[in-house]
JSON list of C-alpha atoms in Angstrom, two decimals:
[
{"chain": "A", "resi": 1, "resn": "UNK", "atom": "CA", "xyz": [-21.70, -155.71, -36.28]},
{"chain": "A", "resi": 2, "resn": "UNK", "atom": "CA", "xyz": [-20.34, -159.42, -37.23]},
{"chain": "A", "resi": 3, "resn": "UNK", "atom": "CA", "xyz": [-22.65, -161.65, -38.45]},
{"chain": "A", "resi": 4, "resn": "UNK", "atom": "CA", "xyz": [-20.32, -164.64, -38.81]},
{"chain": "A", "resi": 5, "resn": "UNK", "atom": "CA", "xyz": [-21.90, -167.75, -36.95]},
{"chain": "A", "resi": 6, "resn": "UNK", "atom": "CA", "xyz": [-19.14, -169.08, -34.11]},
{"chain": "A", "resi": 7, "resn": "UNK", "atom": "CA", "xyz": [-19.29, -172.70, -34.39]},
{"chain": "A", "resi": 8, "resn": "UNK", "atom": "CA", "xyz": [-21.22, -173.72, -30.51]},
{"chain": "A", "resi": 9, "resn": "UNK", "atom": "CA", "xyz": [-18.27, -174.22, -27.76]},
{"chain": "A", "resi": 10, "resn": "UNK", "atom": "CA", "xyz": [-17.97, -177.64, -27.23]},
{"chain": "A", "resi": 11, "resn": "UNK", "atom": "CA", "xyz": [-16.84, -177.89, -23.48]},
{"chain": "A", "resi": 12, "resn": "UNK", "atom": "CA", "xyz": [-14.31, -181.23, -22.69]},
{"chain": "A", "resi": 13, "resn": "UNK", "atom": "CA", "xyz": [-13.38, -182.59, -19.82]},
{"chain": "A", "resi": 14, "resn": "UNK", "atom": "CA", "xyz": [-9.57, -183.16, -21.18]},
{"chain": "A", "resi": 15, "resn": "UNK", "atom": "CA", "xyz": [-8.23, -179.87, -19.97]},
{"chain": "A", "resi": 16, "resn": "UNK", "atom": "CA", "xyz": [-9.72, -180.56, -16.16]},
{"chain": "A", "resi": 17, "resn": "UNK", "atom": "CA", "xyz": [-8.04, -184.47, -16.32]},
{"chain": "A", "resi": 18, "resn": "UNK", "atom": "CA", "xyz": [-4.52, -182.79, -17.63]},
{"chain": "A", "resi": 19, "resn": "UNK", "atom": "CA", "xyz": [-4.75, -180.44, -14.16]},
{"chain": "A", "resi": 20, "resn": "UNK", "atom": "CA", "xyz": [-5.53, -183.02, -12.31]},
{"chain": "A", "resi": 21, "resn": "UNK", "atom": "CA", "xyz": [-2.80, -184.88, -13.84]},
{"chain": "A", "resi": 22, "resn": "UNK", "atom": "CA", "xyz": [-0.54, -182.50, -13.22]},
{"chain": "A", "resi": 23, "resn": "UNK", "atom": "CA", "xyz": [-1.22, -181.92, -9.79]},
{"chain": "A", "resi": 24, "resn": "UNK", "atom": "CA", "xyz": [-1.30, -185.61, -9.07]},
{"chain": "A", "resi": 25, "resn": "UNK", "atom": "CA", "xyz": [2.40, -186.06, -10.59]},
{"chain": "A", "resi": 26, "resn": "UNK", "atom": "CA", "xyz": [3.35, -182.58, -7.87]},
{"chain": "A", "resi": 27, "resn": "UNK", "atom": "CA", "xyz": [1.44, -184.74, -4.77]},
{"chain": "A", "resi": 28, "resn": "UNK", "atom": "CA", "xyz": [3.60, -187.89, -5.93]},
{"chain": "A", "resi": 29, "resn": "UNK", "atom": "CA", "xyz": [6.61, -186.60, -5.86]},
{"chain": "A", "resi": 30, "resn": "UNK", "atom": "CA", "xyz": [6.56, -184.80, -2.81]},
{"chain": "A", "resi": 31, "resn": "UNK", "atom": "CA", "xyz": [4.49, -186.96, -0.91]},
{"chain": "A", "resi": 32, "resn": "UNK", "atom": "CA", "xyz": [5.40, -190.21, -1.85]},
{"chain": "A", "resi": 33, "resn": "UNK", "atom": "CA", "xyz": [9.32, -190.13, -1.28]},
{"chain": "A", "resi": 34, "resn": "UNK", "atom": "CA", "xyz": [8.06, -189.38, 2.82]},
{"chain": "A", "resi": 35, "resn": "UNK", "atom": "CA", "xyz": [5.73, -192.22, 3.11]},
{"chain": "A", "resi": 36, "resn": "UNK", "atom": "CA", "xyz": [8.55, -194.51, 1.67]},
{"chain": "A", "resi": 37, "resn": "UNK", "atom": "CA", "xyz": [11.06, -193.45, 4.06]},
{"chain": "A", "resi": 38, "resn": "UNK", "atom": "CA", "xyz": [8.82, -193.51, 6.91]},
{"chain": "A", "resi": 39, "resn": "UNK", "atom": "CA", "xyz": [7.07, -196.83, 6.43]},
{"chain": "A", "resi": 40, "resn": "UNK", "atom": "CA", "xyz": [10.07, -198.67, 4.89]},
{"chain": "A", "resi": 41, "resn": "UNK", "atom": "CA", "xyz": [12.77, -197.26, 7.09]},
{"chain": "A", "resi": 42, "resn": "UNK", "atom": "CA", "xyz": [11.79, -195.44, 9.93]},
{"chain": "A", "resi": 43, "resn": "UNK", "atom": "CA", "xyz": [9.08, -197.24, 11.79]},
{"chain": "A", "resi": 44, "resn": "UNK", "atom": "CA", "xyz": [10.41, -200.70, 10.68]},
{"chain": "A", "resi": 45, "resn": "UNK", "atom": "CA", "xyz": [14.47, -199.60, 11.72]},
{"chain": "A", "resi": 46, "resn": "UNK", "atom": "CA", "xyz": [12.88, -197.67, 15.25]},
{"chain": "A", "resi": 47, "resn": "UNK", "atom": "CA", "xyz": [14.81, -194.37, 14.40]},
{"chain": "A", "resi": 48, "resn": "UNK", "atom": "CA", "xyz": [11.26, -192.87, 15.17]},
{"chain": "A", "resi": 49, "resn": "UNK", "atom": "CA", "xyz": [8.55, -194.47, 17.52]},
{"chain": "A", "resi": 50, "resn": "UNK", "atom": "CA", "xyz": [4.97, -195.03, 15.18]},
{"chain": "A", "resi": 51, "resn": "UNK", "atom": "CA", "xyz": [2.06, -193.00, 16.28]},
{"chain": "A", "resi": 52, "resn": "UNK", "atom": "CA", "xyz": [-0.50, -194.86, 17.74]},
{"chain": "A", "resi": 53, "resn": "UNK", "atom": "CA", "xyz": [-4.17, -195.52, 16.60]},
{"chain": "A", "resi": 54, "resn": "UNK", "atom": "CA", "xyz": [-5.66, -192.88, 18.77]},
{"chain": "A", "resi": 55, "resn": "UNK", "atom": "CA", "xyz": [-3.71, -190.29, 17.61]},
{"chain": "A", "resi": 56, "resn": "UNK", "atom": "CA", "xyz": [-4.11, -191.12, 13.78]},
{"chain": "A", "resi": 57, "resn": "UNK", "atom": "CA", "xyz": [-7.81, -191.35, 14.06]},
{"chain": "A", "resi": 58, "resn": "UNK", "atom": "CA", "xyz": [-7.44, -187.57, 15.80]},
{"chain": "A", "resi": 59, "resn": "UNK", "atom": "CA", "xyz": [-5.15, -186.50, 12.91]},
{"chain": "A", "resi": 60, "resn": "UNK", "atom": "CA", "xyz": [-7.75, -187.85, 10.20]},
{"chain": "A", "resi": 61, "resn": "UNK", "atom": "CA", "xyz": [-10.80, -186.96, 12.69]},
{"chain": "A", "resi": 62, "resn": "UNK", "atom": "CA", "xyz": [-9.87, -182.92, 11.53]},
{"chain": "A", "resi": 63, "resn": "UNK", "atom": "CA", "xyz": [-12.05, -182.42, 8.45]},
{"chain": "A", "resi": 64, "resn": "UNK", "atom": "CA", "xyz": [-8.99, -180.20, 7.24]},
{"chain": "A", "resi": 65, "resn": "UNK", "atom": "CA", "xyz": [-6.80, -183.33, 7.40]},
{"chain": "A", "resi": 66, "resn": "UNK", "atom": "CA", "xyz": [-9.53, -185.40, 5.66]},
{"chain": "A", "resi": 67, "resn": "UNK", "atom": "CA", "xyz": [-10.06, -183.13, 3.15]},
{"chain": "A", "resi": 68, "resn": "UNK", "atom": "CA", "xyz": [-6.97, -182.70, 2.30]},
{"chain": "A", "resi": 69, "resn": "UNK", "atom": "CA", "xyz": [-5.90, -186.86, 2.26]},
{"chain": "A", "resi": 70, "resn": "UNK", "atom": "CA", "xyz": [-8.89, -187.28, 0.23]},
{"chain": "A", "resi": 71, "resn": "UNK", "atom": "CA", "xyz": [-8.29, -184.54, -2.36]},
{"chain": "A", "resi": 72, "resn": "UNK", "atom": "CA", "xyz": [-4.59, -186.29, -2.27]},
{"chain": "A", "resi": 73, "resn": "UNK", "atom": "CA", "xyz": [-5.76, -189.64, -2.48]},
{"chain": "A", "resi": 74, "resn": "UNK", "atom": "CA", "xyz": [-7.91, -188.18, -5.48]},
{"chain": "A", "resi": 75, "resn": "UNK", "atom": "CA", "xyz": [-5.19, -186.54, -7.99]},
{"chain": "A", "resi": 76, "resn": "UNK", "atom": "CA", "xyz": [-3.21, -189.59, -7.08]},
{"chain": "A", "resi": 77, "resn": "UNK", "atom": "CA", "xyz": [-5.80, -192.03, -8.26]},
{"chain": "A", "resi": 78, "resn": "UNK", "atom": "CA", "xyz": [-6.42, -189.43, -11.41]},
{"chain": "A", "resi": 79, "resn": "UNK", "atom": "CA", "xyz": [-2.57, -188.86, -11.94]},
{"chain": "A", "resi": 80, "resn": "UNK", "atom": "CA", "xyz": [-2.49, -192.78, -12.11]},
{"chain": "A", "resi": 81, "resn": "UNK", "atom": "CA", "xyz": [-5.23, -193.87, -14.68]},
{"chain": "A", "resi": 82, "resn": "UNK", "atom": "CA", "xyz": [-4.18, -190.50, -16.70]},
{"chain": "A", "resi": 83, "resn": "UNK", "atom": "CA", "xyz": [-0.33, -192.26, -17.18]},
{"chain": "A", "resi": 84, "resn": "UNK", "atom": "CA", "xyz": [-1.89, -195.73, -17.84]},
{"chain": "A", "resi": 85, "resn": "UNK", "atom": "CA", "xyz": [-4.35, -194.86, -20.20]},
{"chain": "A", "resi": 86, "resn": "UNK", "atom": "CA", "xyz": [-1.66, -193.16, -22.69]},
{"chain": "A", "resi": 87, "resn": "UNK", "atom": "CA", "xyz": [0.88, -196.37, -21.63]},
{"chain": "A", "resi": 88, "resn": "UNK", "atom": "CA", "xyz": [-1.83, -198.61, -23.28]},
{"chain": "A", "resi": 89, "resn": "UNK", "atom": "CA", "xyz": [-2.39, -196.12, -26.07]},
{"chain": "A", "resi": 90, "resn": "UNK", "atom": "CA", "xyz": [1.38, -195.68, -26.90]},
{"chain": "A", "resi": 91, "resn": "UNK", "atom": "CA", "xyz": [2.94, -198.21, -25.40]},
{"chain": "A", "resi": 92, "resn": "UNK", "atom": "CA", "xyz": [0.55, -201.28, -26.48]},
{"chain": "A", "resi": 93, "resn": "UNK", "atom": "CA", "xyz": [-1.20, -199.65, -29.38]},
{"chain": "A", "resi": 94, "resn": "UNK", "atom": "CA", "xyz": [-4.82, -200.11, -27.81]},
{"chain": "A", "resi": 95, "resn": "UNK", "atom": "CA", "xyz": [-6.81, -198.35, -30.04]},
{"chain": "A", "resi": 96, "resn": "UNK", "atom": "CA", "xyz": [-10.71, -198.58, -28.63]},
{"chain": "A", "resi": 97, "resn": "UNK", "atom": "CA", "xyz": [-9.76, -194.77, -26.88]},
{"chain": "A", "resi": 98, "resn": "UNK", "atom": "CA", "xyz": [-13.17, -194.78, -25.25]},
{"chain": "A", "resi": 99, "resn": "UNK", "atom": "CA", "xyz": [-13.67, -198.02, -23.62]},
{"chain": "A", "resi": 100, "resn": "UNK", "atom": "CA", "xyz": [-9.91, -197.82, -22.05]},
{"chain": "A", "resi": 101, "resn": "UNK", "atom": "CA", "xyz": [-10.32, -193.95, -20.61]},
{"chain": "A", "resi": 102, "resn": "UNK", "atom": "CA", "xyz": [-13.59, -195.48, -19.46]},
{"chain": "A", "resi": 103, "resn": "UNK", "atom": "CA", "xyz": [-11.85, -198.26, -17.78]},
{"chain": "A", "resi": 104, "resn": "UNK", "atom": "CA", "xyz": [-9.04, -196.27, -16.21]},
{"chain": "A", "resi": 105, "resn": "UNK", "atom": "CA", "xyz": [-11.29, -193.63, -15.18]},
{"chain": "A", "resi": 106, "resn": "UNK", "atom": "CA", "xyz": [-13.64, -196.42, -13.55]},
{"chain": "A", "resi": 107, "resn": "UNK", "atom": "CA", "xyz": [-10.73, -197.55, -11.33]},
{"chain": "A", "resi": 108, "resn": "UNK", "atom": "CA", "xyz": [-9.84, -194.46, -10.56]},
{"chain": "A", "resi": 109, "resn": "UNK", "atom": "CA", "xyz": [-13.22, -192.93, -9.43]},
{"chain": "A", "resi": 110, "resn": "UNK", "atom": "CA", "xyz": [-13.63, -196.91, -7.43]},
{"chain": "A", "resi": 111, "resn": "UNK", "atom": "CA", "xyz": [-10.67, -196.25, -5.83]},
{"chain": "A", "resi": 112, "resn": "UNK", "atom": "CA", "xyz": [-11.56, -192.82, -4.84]},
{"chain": "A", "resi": 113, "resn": "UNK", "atom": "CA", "xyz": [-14.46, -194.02, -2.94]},
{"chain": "A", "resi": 114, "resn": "UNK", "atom": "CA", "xyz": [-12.47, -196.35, -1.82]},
{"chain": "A", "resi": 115, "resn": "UNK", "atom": "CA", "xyz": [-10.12, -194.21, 0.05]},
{"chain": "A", "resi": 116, "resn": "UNK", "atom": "CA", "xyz": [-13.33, -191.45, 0.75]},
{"chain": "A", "resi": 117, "resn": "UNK", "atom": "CA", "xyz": [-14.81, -194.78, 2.95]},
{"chain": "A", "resi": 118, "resn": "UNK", "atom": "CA", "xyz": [-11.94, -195.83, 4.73]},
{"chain": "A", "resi": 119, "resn": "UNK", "atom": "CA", "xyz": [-10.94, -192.49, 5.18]},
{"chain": "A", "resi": 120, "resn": "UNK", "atom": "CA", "xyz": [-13.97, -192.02, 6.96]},
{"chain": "A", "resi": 121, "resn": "UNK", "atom": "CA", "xyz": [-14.23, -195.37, 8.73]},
{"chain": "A", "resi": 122, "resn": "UNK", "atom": "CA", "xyz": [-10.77, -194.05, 9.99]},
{"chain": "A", "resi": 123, "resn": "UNK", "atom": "CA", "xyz": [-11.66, -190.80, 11.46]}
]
């Protein structure tokens, strides 16, 4: 039997942002490159007729949809304060660590409510 003391775990939160990273950086790319064409292109150009009010408050009215546009909205939000918290570190040399995460993090988790009320003002 070992009687060799293991240091206590110390449990951080900077594996759990990197995933979230990660899967905000997946949501961008595929998701993003749609919205553009549609918004920019195709609704402006008429190559395809808008949806109406009605039938976007239905879409986000399905708590499957809204789930899943909030958890998108989320990673996006997360995927953006993760990139512009390391672009101050790196980039600008910033070097209070703690009160920038805290900043980008705040806008991020603002933002997230944010979307989480007008996503349900919407449905």
């Amino acid at each position: 039997m070992s009687t060799v003391a293991h240091p206590p775990l110390k449990r951080r939160i900077e594996p759990l942002v990197w995933l979230m990273f990660s899967g905000g950086g997946v949501m961008a790319a595929v998701f993003l490159p749609v919205l553009v064409f549609l918004f920019a292109f195709a609704f402006p150009l008429d190559w395809i007729s808008p949806p109406d009010h009605e039938h976007l408050a239905a879409v986000v009215g399905n708590p499957l949809t809204f789930l899943f546009l909030l958890g998108m909205f989320v990673v996006l939000l997360v995927h953006s304060a993760h990139r512009f918290r390391y672009t101050l570190y790196d980039g600008l040399q910033i070097k209070s660590k703690r009160i920038t995460a805290v900043l980008c993090y705040g806008v991020a988790a603002i933002g997230a409510l944010a979307a989480f009320v007008v996503l349900l003002t919407a449905a």
